[in-house]
XYZ file of N, CA, C and O in Angstrom:
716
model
N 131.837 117.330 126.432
C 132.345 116.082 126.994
C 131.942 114.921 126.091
O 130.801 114.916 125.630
N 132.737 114.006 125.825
C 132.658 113.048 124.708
C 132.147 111.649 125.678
O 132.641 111.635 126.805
N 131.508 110.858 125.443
C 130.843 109.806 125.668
C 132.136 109.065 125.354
O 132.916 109.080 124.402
N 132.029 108.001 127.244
C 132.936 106.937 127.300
C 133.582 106.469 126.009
O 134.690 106.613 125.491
N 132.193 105.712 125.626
C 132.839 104.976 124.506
C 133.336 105.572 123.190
O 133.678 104.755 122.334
N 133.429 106.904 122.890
C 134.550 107.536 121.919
C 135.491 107.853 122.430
O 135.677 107.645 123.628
N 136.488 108.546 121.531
C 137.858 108.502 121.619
C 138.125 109.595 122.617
O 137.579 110.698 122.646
N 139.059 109.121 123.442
C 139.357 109.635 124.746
C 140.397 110.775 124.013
O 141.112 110.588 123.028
N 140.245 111.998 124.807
C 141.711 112.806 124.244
C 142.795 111.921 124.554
O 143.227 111.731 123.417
N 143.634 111.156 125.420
C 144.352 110.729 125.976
C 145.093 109.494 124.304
O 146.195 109.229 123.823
N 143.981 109.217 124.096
C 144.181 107.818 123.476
C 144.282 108.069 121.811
O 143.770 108.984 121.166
N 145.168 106.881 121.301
C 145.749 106.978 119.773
C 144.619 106.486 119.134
O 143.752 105.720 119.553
N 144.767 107.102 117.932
C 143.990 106.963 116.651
C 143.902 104.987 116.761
O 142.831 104.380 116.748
N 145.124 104.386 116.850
C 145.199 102.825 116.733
C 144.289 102.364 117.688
O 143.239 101.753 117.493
N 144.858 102.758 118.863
C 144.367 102.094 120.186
C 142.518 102.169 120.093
O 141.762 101.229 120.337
N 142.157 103.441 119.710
C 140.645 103.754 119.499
C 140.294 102.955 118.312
O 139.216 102.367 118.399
N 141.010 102.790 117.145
C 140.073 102.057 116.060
C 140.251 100.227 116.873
O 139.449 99.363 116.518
N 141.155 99.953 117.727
C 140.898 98.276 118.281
C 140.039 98.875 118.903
O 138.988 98.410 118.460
N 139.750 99.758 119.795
C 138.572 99.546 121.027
C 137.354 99.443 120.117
O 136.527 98.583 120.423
N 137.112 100.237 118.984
C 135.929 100.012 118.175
C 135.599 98.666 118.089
O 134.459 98.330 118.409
N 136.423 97.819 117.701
C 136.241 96.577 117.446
C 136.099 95.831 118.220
O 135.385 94.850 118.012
N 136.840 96.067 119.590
C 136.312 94.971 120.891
C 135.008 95.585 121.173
O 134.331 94.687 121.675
N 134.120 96.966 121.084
C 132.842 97.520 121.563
C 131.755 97.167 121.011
O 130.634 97.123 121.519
N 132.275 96.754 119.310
C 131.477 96.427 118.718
C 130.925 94.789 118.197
O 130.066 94.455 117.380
N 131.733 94.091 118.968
C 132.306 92.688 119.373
C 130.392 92.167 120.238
O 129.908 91.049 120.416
N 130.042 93.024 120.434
C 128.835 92.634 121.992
C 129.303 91.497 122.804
O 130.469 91.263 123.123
N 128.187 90.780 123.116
C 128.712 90.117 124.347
C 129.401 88.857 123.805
O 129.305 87.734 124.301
N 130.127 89.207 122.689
C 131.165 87.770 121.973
C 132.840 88.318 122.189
O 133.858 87.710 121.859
N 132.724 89.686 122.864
C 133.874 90.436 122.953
C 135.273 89.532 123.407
O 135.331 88.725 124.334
N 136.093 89.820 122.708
C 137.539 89.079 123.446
C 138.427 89.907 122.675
O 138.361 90.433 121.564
N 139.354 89.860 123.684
C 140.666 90.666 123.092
C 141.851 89.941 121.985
O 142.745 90.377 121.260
N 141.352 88.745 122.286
C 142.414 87.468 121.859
C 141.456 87.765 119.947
O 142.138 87.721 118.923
N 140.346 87.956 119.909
C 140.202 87.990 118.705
C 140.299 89.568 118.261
O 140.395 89.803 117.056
N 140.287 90.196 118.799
C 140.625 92.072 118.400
C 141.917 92.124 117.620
O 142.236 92.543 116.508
N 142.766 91.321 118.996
C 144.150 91.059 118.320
C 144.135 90.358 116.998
O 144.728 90.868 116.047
N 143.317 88.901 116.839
C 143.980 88.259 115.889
C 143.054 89.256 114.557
O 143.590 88.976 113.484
N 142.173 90.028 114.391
C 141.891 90.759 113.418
C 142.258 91.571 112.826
O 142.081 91.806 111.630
N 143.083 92.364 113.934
C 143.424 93.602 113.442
C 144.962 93.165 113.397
O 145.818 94.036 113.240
N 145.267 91.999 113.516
C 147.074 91.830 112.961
C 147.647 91.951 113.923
O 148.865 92.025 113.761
N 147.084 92.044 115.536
C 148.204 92.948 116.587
C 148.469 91.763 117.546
O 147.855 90.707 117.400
N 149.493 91.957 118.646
C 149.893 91.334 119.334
C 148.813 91.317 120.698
O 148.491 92.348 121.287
N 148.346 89.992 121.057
C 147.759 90.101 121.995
C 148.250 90.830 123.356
O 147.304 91.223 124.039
N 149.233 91.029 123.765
C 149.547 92.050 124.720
C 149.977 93.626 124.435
O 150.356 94.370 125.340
N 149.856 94.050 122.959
C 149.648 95.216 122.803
C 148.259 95.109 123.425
O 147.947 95.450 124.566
N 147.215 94.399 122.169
C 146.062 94.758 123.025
C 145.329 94.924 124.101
O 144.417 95.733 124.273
N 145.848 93.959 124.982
C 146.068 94.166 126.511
C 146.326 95.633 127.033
O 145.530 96.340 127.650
N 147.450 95.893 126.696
C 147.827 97.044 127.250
C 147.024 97.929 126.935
O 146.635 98.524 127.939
N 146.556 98.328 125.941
C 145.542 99.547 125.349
C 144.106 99.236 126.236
O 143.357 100.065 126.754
N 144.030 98.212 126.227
C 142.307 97.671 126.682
C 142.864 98.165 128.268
O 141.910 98.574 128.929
N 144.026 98.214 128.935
C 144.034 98.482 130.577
C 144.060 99.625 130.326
O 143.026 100.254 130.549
N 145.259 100.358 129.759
C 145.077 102.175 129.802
C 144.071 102.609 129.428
O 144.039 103.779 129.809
N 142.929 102.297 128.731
C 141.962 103.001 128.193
C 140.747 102.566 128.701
O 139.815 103.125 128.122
N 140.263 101.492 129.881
C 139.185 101.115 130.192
C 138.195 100.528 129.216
O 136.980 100.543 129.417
N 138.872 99.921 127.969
C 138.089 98.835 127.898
C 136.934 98.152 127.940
O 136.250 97.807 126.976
N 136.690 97.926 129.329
C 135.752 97.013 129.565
C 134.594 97.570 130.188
O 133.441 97.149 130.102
N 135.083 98.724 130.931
C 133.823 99.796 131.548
C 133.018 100.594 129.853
O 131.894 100.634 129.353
N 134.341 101.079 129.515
C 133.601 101.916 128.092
C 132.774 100.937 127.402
O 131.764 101.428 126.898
N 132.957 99.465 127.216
C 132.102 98.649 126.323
C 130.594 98.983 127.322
O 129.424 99.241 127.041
N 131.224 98.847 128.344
C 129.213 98.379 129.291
C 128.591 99.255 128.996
O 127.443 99.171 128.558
N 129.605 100.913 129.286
C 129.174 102.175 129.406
C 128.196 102.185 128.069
O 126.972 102.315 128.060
N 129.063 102.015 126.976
C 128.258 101.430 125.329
C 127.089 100.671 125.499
O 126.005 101.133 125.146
N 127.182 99.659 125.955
C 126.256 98.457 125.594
C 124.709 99.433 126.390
O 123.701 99.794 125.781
N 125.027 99.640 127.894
C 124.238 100.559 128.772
C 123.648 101.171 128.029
O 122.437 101.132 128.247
N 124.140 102.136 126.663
C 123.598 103.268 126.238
C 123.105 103.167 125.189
O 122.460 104.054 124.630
N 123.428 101.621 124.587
C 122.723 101.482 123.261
C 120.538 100.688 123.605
O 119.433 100.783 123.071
N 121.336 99.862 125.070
C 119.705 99.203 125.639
C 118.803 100.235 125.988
O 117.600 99.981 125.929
N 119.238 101.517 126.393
C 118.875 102.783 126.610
C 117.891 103.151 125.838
O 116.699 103.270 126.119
N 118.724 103.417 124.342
C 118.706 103.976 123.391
C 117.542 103.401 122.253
O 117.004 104.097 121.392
N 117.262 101.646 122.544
C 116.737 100.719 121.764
C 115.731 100.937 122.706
O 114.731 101.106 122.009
N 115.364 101.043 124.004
C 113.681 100.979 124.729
C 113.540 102.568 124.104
O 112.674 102.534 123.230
N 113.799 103.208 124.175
C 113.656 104.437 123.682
C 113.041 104.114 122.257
O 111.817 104.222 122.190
N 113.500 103.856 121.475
C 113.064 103.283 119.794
C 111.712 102.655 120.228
O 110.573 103.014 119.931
N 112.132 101.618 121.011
C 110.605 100.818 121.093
C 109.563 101.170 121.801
O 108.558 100.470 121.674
N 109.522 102.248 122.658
C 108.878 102.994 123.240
C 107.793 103.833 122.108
O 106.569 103.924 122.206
N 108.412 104.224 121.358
C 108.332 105.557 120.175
C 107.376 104.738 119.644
O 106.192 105.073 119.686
N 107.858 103.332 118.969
C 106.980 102.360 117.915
C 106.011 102.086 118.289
O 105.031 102.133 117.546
N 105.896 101.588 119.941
C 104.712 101.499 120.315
C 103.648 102.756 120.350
O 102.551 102.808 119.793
N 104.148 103.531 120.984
C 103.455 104.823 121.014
C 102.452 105.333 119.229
O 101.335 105.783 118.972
N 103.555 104.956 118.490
C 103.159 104.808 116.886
C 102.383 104.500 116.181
O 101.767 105.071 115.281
N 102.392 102.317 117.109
C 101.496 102.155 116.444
C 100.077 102.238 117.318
O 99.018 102.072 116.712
N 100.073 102.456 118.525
C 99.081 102.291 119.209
C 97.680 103.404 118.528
O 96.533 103.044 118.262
N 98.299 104.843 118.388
C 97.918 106.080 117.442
C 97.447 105.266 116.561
O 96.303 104.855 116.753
N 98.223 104.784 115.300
C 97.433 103.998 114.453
C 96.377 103.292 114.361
O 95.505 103.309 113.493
N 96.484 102.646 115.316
C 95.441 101.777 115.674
C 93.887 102.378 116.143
O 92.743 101.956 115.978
N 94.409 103.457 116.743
C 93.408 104.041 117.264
C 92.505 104.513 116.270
O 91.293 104.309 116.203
N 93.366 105.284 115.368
C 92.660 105.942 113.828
C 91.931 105.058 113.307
O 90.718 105.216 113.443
N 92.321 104.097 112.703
C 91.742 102.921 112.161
C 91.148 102.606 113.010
O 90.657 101.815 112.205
N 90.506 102.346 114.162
C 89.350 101.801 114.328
C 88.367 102.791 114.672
O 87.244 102.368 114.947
N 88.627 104.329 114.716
C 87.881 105.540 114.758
C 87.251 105.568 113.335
O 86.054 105.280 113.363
N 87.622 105.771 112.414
C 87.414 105.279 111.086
C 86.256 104.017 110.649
O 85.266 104.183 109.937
N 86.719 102.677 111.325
C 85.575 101.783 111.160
C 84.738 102.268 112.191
O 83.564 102.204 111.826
N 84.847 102.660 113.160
C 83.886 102.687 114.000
C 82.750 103.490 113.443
O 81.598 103.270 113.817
N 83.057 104.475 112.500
C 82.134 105.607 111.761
C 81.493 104.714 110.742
O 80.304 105.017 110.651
N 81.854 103.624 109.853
C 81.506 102.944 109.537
C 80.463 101.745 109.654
O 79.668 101.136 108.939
N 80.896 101.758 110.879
C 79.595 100.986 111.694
C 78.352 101.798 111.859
O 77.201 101.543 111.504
N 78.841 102.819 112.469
C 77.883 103.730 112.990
C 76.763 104.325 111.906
O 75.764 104.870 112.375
N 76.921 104.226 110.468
C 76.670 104.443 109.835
C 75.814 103.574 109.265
O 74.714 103.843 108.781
N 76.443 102.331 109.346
C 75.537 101.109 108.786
C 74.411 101.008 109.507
O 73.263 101.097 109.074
N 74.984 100.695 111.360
C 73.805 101.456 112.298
C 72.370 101.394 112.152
O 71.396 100.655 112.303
N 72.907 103.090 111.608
C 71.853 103.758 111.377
C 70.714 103.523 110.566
O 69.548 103.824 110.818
N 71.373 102.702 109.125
C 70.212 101.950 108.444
C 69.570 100.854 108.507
O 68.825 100.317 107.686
N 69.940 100.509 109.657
C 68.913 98.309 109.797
C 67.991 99.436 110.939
O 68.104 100.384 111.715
N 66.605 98.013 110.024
C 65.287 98.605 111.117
C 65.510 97.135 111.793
O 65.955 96.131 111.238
N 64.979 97.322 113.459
C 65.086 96.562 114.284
C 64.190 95.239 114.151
O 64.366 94.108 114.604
N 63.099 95.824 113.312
C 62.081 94.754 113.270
C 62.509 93.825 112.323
O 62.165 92.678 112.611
N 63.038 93.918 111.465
C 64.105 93.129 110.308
C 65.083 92.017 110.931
O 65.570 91.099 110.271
N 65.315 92.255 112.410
C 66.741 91.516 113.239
C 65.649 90.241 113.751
O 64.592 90.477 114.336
N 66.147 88.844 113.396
C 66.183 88.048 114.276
C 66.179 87.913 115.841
O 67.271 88.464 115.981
N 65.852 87.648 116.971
C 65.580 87.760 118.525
C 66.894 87.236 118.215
O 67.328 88.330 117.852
N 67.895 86.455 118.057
C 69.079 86.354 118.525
C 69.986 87.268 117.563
O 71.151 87.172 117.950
N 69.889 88.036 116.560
C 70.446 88.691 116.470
C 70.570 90.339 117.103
O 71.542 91.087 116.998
N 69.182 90.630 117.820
C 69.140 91.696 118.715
C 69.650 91.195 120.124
O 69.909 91.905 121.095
N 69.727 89.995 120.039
C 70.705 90.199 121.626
C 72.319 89.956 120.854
O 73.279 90.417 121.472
N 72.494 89.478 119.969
C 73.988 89.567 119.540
C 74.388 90.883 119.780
O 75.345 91.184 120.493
N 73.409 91.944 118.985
C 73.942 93.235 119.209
C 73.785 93.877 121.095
O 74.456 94.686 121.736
N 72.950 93.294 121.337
C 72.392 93.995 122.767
C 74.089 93.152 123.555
O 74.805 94.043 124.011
N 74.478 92.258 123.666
C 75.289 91.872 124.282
C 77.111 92.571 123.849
O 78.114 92.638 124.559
N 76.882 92.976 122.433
C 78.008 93.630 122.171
C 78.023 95.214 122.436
O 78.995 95.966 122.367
N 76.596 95.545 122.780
C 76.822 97.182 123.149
C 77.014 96.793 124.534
O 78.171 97.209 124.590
N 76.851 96.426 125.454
C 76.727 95.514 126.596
C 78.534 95.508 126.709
O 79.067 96.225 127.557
N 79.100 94.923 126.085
C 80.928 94.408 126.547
C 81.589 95.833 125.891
O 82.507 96.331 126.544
N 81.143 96.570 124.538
C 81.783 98.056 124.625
C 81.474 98.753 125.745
O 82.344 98.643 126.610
N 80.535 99.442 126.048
C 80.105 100.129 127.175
C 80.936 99.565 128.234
O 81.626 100.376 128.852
N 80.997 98.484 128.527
C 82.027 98.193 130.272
C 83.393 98.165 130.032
O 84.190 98.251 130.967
N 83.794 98.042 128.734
C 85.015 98.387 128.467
C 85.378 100.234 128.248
O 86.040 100.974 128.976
N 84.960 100.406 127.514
C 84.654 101.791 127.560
C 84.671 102.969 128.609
O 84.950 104.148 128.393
N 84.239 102.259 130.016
C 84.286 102.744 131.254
C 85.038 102.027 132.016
O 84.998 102.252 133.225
N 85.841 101.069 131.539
C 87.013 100.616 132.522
C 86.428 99.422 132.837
O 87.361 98.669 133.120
N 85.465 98.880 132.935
C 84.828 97.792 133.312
C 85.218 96.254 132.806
O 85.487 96.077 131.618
N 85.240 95.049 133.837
C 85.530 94.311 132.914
C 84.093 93.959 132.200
O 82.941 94.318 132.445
N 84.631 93.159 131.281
C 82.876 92.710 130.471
C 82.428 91.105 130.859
O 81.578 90.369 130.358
N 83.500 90.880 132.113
C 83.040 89.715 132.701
C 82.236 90.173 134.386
O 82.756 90.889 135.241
N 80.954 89.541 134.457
C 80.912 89.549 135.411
C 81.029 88.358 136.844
O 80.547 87.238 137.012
N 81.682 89.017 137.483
C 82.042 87.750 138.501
C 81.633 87.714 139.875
O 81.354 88.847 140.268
N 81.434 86.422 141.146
C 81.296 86.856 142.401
C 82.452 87.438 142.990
O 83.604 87.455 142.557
N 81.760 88.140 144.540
C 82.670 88.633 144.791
C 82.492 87.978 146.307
O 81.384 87.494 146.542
N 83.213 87.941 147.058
C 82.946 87.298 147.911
C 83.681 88.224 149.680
O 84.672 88.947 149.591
N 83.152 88.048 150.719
C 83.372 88.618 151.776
C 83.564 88.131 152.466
O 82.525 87.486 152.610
N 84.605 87.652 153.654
C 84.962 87.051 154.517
C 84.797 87.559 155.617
O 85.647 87.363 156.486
N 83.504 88.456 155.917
C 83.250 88.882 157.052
C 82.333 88.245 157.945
O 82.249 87.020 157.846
N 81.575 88.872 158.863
C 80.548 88.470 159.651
C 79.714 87.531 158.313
O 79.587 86.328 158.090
N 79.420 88.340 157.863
C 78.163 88.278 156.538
C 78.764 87.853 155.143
O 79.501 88.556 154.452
N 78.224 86.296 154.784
C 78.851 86.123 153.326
C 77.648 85.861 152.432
O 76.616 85.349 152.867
N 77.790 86.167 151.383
C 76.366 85.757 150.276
C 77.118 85.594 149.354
O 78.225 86.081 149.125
N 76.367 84.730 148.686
C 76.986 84.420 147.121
C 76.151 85.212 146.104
O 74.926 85.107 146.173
N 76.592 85.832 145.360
C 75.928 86.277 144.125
C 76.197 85.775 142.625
O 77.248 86.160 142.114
N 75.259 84.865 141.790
C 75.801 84.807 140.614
C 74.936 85.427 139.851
O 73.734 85.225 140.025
N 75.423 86.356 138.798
C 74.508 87.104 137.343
C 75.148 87.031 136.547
O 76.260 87.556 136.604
N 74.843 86.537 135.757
C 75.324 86.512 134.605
C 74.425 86.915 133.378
O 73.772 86.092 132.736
N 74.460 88.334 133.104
C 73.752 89.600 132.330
C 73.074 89.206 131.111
O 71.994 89.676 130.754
N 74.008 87.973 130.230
C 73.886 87.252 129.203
C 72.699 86.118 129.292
O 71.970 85.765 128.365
N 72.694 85.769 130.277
C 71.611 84.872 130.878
C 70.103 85.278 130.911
O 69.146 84.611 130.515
N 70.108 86.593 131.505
C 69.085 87.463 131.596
C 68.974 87.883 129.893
O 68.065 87.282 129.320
N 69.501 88.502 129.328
C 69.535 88.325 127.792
C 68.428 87.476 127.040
O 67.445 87.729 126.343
N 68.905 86.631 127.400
C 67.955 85.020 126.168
C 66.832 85.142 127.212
O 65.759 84.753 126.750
N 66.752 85.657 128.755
C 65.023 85.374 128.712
C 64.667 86.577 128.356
O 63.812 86.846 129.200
N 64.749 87.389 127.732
C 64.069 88.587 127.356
C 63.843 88.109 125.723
O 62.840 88.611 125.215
N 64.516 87.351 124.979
C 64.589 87.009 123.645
C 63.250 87.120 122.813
O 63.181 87.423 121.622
N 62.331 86.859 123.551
C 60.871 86.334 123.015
C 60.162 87.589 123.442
O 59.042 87.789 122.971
N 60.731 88.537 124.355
C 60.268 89.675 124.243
C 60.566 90.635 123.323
O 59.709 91.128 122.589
N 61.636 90.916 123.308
C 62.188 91.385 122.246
C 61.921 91.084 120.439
O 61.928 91.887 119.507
N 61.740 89.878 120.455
C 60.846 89.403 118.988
C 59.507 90.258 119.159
O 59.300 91.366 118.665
N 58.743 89.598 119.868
C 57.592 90.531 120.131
C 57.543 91.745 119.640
O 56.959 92.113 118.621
N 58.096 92.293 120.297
C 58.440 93.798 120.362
C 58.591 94.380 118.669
O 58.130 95.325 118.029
N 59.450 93.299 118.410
C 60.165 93.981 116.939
C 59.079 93.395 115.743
O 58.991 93.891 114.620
N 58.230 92.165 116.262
C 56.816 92.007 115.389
C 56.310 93.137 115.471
O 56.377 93.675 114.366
N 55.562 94.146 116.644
C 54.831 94.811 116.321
C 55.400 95.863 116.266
O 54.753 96.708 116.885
N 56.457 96.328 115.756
C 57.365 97.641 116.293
C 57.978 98.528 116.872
O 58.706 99.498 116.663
N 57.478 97.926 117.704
C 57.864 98.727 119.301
C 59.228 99.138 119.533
O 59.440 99.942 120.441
N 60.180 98.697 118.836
C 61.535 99.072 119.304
C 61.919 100.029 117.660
O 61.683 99.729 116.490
N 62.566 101.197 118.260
C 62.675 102.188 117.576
C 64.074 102.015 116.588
O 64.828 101.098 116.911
N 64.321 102.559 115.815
C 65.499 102.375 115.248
C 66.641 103.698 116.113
O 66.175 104.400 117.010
N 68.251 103.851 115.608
C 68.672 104.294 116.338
C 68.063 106.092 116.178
O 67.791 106.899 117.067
N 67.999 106.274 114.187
C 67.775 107.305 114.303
C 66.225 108.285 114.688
O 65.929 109.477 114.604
N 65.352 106.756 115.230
C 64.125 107.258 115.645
C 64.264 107.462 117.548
O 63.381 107.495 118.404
N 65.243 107.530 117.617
C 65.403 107.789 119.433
C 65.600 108.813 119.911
O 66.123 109.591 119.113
N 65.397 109.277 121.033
C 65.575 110.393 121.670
C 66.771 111.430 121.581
O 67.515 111.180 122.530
N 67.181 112.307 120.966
C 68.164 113.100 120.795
C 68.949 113.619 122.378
O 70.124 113.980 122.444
N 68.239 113.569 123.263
C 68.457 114.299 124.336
C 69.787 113.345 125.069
O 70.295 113.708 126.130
C-alpha cells in the first residue's frame, strides 16, 4: 500500500508531478501558484487537486514528515546525551586521579570546604536529591519551621578542619578505608 501522499494508481503521471508541487509548497501551498508554475490552467488544477484529495494527502504529508522530524530529534538527543555522558566519564577519571594526589594538609580551610561542599551537591544529585535545601512546611495541627542550611554549618567547622589538616588528622583519599 503506497502512502497518501504518492502516486495514487488512479492518478496521471501530470496530475501527480502538480500534486508534488502543491505538497511540497508547505504551509505557503496554493493552487493559483501550482498552476501559474507549472504553465497550467487554474481549473485544470482544481480539478486534479478535487479528484485526487489534495488537501488531505498534503496534511497526510505534512503529519508524516512532523512525525518523522521528532523521530530525528529524538535520535539526536538520545546521541548527544550518550556523548555527553562519555565525556564527562572520561573527565571524571581525570579528576579522580588528580584526587588522588593533593594531600589535605596542603588545602586551605576554604578550599576543603570548596571541595566538602561540592562532594556535598554531587552526592544529592547523584541520588536524585536536590542540592538545595529548603523548608518544608505543614498545615496541620502542628507547624514548625525548619531552616539548615548545610553550607552554613560548613564555615563553622572551617577552623576545625584547618586544625585538623595542621596536624594531619585528615587522611588523604588514598589513605582511607577500602571497605
Amino acid at each position: 500500500m503506497v502512502a497518501s501522499y504518492e502516486r495514487q494508481d488512479e492518478e496521471t503521471k501530470k496530475a501527480f508531478e502538480a500534486f508534488v508541487e502543491y505538497r511540497n509548497m508547505g504551509m505557503d501551498r496554493s493552487l493559483r501558484e501550482v498552476a501559474k508554475k507549472l504553465d497550467k490552467s487554474l481549473a485544470l488544477i482544481g480539478r486534479w487537486s478535487s479528484a485526487n484529495n489534495w488537501v488531505e494527502r498534503a496534511a497526510e504529508y505534512d503529519k508524516d514528515m512532523d512525525r518523522k522530524a521528532l523521530i530525528e530529534d529524538e535520535k539526536k538527543r538520545r546521541e548527544m546525551v550518550k556523548r555527553h555522558a562519555n565525556a564527562s566519564m572520561m573527565f571524571q577519571q581525570k579528576v579522580i586521579e588528580r584526587i588522588r594526589t593533593i594531600k589535605p594538609e596542603e588545602l586551605s580551610p576554604s578550599e576543603l570546604i570548596r571541595w566538602f561542599e561540592t562532594s556535598v551537591k554531587i552526592e544529592r544529585l547523584s541520588r536524585g536529591e536536590s542540592t538545595d535545601i529548603s523548608e518544608i512546611a505543614h498545615s496541620g495541627e502542628v507547624s514548625e519551621k525548619h531552616e539548615y542550611n548545610i553550607f552554613q554549618r560548613v564555615d563553622q567547622y572551617s577552623d576545625l578542619y584547618k586544625k585538623m589538616a595542621e596536624r594531619g588528622r585528615i587522611q588523604s583519599v588514598d589513605d582511607g578505608d577500602d571497605s
